[in-house]
Short mmCIF file of C-alpha atoms and ligand atoms in Angstrom, two decimals:
data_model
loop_
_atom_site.label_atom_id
_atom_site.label_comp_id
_atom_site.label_asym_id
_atom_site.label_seq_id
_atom_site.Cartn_x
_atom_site.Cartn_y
_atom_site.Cartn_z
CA UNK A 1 8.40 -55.45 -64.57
CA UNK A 2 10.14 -55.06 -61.60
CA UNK A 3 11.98 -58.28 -60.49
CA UNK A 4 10.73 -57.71 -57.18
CA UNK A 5 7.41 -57.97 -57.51
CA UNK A 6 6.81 -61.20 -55.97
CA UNK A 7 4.31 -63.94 -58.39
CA UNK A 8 1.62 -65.91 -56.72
CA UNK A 9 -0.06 -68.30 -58.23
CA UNK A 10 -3.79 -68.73 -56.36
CA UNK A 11 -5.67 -72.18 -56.81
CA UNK A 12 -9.12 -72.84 -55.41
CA UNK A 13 -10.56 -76.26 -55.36
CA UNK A 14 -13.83 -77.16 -55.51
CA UNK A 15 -15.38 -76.61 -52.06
CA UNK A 16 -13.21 -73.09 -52.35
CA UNK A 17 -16.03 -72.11 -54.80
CA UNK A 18 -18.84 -74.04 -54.03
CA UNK A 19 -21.01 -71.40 -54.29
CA UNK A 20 -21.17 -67.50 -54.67
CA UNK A 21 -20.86 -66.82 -51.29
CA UNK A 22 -18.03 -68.87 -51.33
CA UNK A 23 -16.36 -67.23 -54.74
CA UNK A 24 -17.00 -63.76 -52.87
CA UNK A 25 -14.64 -65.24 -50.18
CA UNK A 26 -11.86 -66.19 -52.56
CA UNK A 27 -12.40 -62.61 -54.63
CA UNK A 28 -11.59 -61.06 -51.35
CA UNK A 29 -8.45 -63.53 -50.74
CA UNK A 30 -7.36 -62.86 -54.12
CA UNK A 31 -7.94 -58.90 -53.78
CA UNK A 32 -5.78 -59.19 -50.14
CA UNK A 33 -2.98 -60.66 -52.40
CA UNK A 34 -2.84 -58.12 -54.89
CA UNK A 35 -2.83 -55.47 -52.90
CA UNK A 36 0.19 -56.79 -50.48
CA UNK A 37 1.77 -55.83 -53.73
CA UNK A 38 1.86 -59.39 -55.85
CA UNK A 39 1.50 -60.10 -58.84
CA UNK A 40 -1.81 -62.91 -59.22
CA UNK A 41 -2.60 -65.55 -61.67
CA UNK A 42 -5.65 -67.68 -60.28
CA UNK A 43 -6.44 -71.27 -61.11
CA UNK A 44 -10.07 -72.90 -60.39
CA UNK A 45 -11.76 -75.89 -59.63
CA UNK A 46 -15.56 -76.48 -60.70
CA UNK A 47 -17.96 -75.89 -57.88
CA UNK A 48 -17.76 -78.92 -55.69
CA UNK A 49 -20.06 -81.69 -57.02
CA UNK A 50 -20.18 -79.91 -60.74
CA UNK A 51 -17.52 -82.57 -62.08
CA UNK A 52 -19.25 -85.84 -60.47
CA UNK A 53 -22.49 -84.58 -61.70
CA UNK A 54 -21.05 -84.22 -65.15
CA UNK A 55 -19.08 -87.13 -65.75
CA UNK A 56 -22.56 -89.21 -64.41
CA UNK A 57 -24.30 -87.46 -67.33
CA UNK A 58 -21.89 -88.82 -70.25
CA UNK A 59 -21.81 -92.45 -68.15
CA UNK A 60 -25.45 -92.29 -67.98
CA UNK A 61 -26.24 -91.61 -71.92
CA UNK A 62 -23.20 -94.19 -72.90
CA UNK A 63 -20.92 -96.41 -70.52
CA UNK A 64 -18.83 -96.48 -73.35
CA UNK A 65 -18.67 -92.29 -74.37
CA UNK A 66 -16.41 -91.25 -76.87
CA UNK A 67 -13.41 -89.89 -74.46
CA UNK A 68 -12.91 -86.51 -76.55
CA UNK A 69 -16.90 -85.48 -75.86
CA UNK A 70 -16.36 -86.38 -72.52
CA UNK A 71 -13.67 -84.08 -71.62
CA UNK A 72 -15.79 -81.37 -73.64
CA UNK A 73 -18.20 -81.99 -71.54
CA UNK A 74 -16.63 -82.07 -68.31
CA UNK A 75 -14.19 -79.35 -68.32
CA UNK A 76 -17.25 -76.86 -68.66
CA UNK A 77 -17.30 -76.91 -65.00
CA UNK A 78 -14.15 -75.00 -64.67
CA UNK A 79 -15.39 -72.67 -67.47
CA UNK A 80 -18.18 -71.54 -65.18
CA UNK A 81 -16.12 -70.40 -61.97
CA UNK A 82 -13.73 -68.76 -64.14
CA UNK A 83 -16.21 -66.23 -65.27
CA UNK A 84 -17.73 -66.41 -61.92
CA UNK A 85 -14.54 -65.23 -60.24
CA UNK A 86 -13.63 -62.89 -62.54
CA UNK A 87 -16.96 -60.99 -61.87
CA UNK A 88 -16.57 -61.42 -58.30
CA UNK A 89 -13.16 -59.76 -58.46
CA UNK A 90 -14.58 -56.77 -60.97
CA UNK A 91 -17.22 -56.24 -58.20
CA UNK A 92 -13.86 -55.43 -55.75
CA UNK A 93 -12.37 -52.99 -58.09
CA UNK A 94 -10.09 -55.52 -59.48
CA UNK A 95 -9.20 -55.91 -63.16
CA UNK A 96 -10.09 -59.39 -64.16
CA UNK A 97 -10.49 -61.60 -66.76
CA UNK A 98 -10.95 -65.24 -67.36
CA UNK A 99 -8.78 -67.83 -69.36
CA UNK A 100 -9.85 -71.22 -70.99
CA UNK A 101 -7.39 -73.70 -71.67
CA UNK A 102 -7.17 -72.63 -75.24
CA UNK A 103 -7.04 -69.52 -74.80
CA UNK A 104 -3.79 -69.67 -72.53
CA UNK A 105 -2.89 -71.64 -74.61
CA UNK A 106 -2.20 -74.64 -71.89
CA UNK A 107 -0.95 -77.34 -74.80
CA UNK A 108 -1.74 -81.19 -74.00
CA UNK A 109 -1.16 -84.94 -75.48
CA UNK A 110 -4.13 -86.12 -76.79
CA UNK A 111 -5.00 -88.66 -74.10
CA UNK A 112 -8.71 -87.83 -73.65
CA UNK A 113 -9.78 -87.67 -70.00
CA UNK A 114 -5.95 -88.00 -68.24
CA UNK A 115 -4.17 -85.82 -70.67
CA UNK A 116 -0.36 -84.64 -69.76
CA UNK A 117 0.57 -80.95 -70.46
CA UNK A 118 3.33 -80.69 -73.00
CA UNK A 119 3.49 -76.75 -72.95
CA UNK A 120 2.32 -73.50 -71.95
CA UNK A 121 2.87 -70.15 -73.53
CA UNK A 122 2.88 -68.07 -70.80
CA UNK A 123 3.34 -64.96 -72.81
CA UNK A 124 -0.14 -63.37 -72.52
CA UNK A 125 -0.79 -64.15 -69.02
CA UNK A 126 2.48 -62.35 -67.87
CA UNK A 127 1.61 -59.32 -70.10
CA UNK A 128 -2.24 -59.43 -68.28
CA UNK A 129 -0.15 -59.41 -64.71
CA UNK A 130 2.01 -56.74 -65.60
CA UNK A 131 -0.97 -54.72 -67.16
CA UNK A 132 -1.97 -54.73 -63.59
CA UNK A 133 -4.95 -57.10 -64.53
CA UNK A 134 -5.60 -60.59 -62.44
CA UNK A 135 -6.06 -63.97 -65.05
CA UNK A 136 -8.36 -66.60 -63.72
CA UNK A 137 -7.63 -69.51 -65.39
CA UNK A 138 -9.71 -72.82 -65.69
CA UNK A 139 -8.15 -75.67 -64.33
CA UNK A 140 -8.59 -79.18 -65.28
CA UNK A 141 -8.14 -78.40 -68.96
CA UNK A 142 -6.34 -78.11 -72.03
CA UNK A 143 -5.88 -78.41 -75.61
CA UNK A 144 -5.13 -81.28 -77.25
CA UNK A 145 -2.65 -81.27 -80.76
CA UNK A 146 -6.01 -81.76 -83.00
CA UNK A 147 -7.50 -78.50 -81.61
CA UNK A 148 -9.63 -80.11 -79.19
CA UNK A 149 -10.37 -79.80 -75.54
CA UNK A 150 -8.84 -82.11 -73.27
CA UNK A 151 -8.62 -82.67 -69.17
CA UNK A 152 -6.08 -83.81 -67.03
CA UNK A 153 -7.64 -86.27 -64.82
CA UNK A 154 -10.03 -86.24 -61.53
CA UNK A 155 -8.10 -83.43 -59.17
CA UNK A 156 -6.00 -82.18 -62.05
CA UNK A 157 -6.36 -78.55 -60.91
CA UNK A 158 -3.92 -78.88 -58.78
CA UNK A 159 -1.35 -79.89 -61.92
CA UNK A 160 -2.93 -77.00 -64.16
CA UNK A 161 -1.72 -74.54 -61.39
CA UNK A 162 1.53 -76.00 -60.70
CA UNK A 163 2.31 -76.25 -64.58
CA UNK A 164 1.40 -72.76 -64.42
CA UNK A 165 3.43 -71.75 -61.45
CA UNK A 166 6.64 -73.22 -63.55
CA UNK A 167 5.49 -71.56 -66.88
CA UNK A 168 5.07 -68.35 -65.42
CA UNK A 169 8.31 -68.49 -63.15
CA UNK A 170 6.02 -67.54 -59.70
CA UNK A 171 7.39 -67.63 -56.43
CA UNK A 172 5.42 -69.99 -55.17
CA UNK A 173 2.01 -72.05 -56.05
CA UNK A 174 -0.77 -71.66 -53.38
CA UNK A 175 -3.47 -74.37 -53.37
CA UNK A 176 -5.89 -73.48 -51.51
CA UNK A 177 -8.57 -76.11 -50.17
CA UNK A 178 -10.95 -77.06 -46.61
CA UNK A 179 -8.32 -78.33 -44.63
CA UNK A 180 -5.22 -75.90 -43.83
CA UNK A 181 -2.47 -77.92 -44.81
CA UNK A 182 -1.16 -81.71 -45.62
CA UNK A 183 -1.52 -83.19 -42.24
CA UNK A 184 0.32 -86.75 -41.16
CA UNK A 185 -2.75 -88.47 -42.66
CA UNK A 186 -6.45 -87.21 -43.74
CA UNK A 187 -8.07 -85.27 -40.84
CA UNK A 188 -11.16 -85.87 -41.55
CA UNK A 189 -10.59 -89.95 -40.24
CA UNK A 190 -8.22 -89.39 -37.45
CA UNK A 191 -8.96 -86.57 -35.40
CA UNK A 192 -5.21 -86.61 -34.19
CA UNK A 193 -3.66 -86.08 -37.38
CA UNK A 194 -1.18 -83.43 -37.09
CA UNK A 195 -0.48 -80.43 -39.37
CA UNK A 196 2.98 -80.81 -41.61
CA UNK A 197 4.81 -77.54 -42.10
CA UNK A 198 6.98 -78.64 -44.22
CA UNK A 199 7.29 -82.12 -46.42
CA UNK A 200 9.31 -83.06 -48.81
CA UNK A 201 8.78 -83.81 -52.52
CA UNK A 202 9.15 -87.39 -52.84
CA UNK A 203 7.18 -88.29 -49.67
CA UNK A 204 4.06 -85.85 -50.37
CA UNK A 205 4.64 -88.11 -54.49
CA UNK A 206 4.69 -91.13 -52.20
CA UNK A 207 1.32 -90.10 -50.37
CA UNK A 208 -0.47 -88.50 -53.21
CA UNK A 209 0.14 -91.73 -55.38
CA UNK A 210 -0.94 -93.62 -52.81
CA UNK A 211 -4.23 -92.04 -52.46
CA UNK A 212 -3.70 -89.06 -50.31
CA UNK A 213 -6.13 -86.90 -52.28
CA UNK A 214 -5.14 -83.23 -51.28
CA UNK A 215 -2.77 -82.89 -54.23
CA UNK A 216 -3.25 -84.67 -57.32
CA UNK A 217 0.15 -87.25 -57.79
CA UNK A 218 0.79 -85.35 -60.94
CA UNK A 219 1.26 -81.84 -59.82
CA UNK A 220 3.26 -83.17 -56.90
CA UNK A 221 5.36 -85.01 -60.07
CA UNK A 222 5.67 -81.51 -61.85
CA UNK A 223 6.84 -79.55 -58.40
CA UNK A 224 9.63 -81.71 -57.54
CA UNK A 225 10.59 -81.87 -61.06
CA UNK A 226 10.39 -77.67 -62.32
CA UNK A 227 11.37 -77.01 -58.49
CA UNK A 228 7.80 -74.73 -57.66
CA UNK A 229 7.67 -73.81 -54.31
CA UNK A 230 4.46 -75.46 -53.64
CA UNK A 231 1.65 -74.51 -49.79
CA UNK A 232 -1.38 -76.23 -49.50
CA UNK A 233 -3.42 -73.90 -47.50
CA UNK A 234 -7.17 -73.17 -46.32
CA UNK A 235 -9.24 -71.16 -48.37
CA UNK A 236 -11.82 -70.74 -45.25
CA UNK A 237 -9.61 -68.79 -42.87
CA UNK A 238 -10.09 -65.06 -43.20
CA UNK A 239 -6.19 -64.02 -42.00
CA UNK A 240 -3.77 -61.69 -44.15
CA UNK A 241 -2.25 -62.64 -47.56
CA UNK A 242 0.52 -65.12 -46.66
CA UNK A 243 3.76 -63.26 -47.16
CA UNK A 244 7.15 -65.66 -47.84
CA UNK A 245 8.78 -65.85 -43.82
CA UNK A 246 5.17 -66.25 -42.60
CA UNK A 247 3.71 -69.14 -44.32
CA UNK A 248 0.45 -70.75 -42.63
CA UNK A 249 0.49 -74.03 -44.54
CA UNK A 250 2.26 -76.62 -45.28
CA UNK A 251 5.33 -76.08 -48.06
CA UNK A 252 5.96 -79.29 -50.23
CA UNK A 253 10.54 -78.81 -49.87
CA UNK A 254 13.29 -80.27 -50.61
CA UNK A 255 14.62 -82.89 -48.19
CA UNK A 256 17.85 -80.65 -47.10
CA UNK A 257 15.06 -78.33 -45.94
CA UNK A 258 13.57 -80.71 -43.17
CA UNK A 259 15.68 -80.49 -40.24
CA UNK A 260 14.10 -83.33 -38.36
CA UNK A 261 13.21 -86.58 -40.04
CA UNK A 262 10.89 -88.74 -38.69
CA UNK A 263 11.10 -92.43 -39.55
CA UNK A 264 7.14 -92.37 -41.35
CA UNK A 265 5.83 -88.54 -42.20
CA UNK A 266 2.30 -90.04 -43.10
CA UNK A 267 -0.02 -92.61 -43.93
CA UNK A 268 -2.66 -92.68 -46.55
CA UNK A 269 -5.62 -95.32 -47.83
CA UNK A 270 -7.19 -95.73 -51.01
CA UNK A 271 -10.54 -97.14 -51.24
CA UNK A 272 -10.06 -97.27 -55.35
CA UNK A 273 -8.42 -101.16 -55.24
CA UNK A 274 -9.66 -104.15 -56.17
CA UNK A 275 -8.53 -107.80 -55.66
CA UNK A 276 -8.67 -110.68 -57.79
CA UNK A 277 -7.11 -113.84 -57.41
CA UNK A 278 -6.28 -116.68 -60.59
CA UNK A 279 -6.57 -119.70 -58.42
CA UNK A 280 -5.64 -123.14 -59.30
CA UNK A 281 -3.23 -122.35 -62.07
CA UNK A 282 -0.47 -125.16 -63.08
CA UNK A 283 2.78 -123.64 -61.70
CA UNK A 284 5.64 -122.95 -64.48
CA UNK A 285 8.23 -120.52 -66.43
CA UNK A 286 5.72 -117.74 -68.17
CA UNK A 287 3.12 -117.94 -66.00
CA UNK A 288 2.93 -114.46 -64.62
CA UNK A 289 3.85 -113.65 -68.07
CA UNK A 290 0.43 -115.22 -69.51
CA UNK A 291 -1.76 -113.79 -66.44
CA UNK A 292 -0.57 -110.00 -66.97
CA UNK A 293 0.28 -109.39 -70.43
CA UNK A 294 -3.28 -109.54 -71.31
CA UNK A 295 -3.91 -107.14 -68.89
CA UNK A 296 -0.98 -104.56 -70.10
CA UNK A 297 -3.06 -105.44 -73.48
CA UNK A 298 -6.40 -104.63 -71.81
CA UNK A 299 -4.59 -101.24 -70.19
CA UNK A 300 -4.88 -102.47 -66.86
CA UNK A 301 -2.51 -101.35 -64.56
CA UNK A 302 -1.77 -104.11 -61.76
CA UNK A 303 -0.95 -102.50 -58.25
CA UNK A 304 0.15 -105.42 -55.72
CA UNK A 305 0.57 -108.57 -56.34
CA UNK A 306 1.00 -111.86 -54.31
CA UNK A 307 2.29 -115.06 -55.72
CA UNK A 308 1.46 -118.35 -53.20
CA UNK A 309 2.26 -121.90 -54.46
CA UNK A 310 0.96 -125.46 -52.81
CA UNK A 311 2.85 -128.94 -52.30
CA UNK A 312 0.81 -129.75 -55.51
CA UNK A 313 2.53 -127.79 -58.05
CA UNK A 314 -0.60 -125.64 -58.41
CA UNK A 315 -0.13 -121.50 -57.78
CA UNK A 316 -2.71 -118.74 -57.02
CA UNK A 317 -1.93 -115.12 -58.15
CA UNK A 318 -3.37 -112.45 -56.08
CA UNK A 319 -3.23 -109.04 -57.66
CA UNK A 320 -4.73 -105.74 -57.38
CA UNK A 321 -6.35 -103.04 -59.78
CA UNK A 322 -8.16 -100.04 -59.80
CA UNK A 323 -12.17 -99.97 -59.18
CA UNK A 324 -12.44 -98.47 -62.66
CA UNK A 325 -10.63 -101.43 -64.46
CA UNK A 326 -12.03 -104.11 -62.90
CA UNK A 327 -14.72 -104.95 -65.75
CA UNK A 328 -11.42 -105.00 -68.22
CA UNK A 329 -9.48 -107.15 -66.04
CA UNK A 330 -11.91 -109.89 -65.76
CA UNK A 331 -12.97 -109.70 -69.06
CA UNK A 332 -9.33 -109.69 -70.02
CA UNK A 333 -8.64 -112.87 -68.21
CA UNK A 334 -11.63 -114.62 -69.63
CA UNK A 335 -11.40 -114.29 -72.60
CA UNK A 336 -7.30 -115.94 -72.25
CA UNK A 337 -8.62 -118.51 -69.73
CA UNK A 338 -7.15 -121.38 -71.82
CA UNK A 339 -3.88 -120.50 -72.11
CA UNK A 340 -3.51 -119.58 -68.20
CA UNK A 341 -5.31 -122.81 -67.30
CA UNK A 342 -6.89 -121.33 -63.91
CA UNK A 343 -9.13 -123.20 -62.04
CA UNK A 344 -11.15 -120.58 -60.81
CA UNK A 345 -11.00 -116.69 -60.86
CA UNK A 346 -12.60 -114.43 -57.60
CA UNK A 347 -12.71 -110.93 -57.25
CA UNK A 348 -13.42 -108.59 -54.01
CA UNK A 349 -14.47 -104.94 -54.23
CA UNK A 350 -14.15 -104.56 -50.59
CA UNK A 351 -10.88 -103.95 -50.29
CA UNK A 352 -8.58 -100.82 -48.38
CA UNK A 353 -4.84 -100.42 -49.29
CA UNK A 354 -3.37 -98.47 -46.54
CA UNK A 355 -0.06 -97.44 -46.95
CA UNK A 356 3.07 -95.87 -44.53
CA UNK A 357 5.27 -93.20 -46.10
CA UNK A 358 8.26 -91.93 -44.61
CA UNK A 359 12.17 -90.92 -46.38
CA UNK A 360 13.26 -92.42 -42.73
CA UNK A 361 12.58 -95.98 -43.74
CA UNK A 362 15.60 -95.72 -45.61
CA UNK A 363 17.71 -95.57 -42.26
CA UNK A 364 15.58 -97.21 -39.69
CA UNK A 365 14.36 -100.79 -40.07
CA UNK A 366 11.14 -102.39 -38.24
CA UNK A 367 8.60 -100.08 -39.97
CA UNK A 368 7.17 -102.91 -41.96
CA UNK A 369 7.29 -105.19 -38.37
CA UNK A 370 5.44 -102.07 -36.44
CA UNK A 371 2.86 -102.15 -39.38
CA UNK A 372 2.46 -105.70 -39.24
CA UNK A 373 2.41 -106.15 -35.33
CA UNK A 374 -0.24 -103.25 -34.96
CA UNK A 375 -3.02 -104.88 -37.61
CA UNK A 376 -2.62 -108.09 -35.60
CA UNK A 377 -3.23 -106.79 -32.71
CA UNK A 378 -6.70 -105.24 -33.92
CA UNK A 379 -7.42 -109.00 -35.67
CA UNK A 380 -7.13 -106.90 -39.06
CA UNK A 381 -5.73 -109.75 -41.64
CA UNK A 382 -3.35 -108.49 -44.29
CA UNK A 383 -4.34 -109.76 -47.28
CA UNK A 384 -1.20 -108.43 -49.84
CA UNK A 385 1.35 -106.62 -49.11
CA UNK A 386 3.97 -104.50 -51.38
CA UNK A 387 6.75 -101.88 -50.50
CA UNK A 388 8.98 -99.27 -52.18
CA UNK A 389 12.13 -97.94 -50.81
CA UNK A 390 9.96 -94.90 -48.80
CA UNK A 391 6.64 -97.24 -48.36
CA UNK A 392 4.89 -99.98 -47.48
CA UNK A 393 1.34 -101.13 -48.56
CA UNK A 394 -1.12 -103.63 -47.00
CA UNK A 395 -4.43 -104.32 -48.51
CA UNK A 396 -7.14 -105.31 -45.89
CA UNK A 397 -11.15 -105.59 -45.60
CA UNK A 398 -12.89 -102.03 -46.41
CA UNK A 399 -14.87 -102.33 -42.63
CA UNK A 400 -11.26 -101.67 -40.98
CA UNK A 401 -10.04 -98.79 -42.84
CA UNK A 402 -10.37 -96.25 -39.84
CA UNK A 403 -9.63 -98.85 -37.44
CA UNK A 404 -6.60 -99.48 -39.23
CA UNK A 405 -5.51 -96.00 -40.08
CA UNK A 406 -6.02 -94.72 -36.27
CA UNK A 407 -4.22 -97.66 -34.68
CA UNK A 408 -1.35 -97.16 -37.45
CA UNK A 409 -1.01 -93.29 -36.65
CA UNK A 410 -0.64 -93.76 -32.89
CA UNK A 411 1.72 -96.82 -33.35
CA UNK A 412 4.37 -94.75 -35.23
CA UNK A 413 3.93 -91.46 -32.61
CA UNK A 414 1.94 -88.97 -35.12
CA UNK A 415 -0.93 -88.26 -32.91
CA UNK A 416 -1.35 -84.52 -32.50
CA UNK A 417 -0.15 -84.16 -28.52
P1 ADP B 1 -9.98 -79.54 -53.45
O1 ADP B 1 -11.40 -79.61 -53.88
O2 ADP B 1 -9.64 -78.25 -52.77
O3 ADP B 1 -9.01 -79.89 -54.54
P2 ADP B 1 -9.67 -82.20 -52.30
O4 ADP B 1 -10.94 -82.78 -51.75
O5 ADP B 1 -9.20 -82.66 -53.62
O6 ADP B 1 -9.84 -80.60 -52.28
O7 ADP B 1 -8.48 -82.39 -51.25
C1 ADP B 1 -8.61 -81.98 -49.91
C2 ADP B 1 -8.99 -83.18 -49.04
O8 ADP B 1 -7.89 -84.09 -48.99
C3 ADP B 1 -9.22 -82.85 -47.58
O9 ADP B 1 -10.56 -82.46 -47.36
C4 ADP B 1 -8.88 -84.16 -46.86
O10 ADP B 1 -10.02 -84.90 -46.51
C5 ADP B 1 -8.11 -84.97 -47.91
N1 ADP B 1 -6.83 -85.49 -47.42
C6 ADP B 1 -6.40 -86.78 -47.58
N2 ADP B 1 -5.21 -86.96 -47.02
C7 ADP B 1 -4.82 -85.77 -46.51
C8 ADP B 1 -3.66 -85.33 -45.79
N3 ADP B 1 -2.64 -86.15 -45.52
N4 ADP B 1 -3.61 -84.04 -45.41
C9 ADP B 1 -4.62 -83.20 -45.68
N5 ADP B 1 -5.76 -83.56 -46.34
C10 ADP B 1 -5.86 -84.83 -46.75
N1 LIG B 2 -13.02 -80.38 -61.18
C1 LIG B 2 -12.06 -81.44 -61.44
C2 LIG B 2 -12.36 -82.66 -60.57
O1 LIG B 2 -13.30 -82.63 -59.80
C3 LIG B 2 -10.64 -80.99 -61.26
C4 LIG B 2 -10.25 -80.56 -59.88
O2 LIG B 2 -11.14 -80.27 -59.04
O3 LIG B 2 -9.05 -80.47 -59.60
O4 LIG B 2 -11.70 -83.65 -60.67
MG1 MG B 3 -8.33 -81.75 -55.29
#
């Protein structure tokens, strides 16, 4: 091979091949990219919806499915617009063929259903390229060390094509999706949002793990770490392949890349919290030891957390979790009731984290004050708060998440002029 031929790796999420229409679109993409003279390796999503319906079929049968059908189950989504693509692209004249996981081979941990990639043999996908022939691989999926199929967690497309990009030493990853880059929070809520051209690692790790969906936290992780030039892109605008010097998205960088830094890049919200609070408990040593160690036990992972103690030498813990784990956590804490000694235990499901992101906090204070300042002037109560060196987080009542997100994006300057 030439070393000049540029690599692209393509990825199309799920509304990017909702349908054949749709995966005649992204043939056409891909077939603009090859012949600008790259060399193509394509990662897909399942057709939008495909997943949801799936994983509702192994909930339905079983709440409590055995993890390792599951993920065979569920990563047959993928397998279907793998073969659909590659057909779509034969139609064009293109050589084509699809990958599975195992077939790559993409190599995983055996953690059924959020599975990390250990390896990738890259080896027969580079000599597909350079046979002038375009892989489609199946995102999502793996194998795990026992021979069996494993996926990498809701949105893990995006980390299949970044591990990818690094394994195969592209240029740069493309993710392609229905918005046409990372904007300063999700357009769909806040008309003003405005488009990002650049961002840098840790703050797009900051957003994504705080429940800014358009990358999955993981491949974000895996960028930063293998250095993968990473643009999140639209897969519904019908321009030229994007050629390095003229990129239309939005490039995850470095932070020496960003000439301007503003003091927050972005805000996100994740509707996936919930809140319980362990009221009434005696207050001494050990006892945030006794209320979450059962719930490491449990494998509950505990988010914010809010400590308030009375005149009376009683304490309430306020704490969040995921949606998912809420069952766990409950049952977790009931079942070690008498050695916390709580009075009472409540939970709330209708609950919005919202967090501010920005590398700027580091050298500006008051962001935390401007956050604070702008909820009270909608009446929006903060409920628990938390912050990281680059962040801070407010939980508040579901009913103000828009309220609270718009109010927040015009209080730090982002709206779109
Ligand atoms: P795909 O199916 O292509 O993987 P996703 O639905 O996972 O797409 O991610 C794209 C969505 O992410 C957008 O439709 C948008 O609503 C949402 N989103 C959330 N925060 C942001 C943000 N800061 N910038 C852009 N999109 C965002
Ligand atoms: N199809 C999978 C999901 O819906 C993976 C992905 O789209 O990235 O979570
Ligand atoms: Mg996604």
């Amino acid at each position: 091979m030439s070393p000049t031929v540029p690599r692209i790796v393509m990825k199309f999420g799920g509304t990017s091949v909702a349908d054949l229409d749709r995966i005649r679109a992204v043939a056409e993409k891909v077939r603009k990219q090859v012949e600008a003279g790259c060399e193509v390796a394509v990662v897909v999503s399942a057709m939008s919806g495909v997943t949801n319906r799936l994983v509702g079929y192994c909930r339905d049968l079983s709440p409590r499915h055995d993890e390792r059908e599951y993920d065979t189950v569920v990563a047959t989504g993928e397998q279907v617009t793998s073969g659909l693509l590659a057909i779509a692209l034969q139609n064009l004249g293109i050589k084509a063929r699809s990958w599975l996981g195992w077939q790559i081979p993409l190599r995983t941990d055996d953690a059924h259903g959020k599975a990390r990639i250990e390896s990738i043999d890259g080896t027969a996908l580079i000599r597909s390229m350079q046979a002038g022939e375009v892989p489609v691989c199946a995102g999502f999926q793996g194998i795990g060390p026992d021979g069996r199929i494993t996926t990498l967690g809701r949105g893990g497309s995006d980390t299949s094509a970044v591990a990818l990009a690094a394994a195969l030493k592209a240029d740069r990853c493309d993710i392609y999706t229905d918005v046409d880059g990372i904007y300063t929070t999700d357009p769909r809520i806040v008309t003003k949002a405005r488009k990002l051209h650049r961002i840098t690692y840790e703050e797009m790790l900051e957003l994504a793990s705080v429940g800014a969906k358009v990358l999955q936290t993981r491949s974000v992780e895996l960028a930063m770490k293998e250095r993968v030039r990473v643009q999140v892109l639209s897969s519904f605008n019908d321009g030229p392949a994007p050629a390095e010097g003229h990129l239309p998205g939005s490039l995850v960088v470095d932070e020496d890349e960003i000439v301007e830094q503003e003091q927050v890049a972005g805000i996100a919200y994740s509707r996936d919290e919930a809140k319980l609070s362990v009221r009434r408990v005696p207050d001494r040593p050990g006892i945030a030891a006794a209320v979450f160690g059962p719930l490491s036990d449990a494998n509950v992972n505990v988010d914010m957390i809010v400590q308030s103690t009375g005149d009376d030498g009683m304490t309430n813990m306020t704490f969040t979790v995921s949606k998912n784990d809420l069952a766990r956590a409950i049952a977790a804490l009931d079942a070690h009731r008498a050695t916390i000694q709580y009075g009472e235990l409540l939970t709330d499901n209708d609950v919005v984290k919202i967090s501010v992101v920005g590398v700027g906090m580091r050298s500006h204070a008051g962001v935390a004050s401007t956050m604070f300042r702008t909820l009270a002037e909608r009446n929006i109560n903060v409920q628990v708060i938390s912050t990281s060196e680059i962040k801070v987080s407010v939980l508040i009542a579901a009913e103000y998440t828009e309220l609270a997100v718009r109010a927040l994006h015009t209080a730090y300057g982002l709206d779109a002029a």
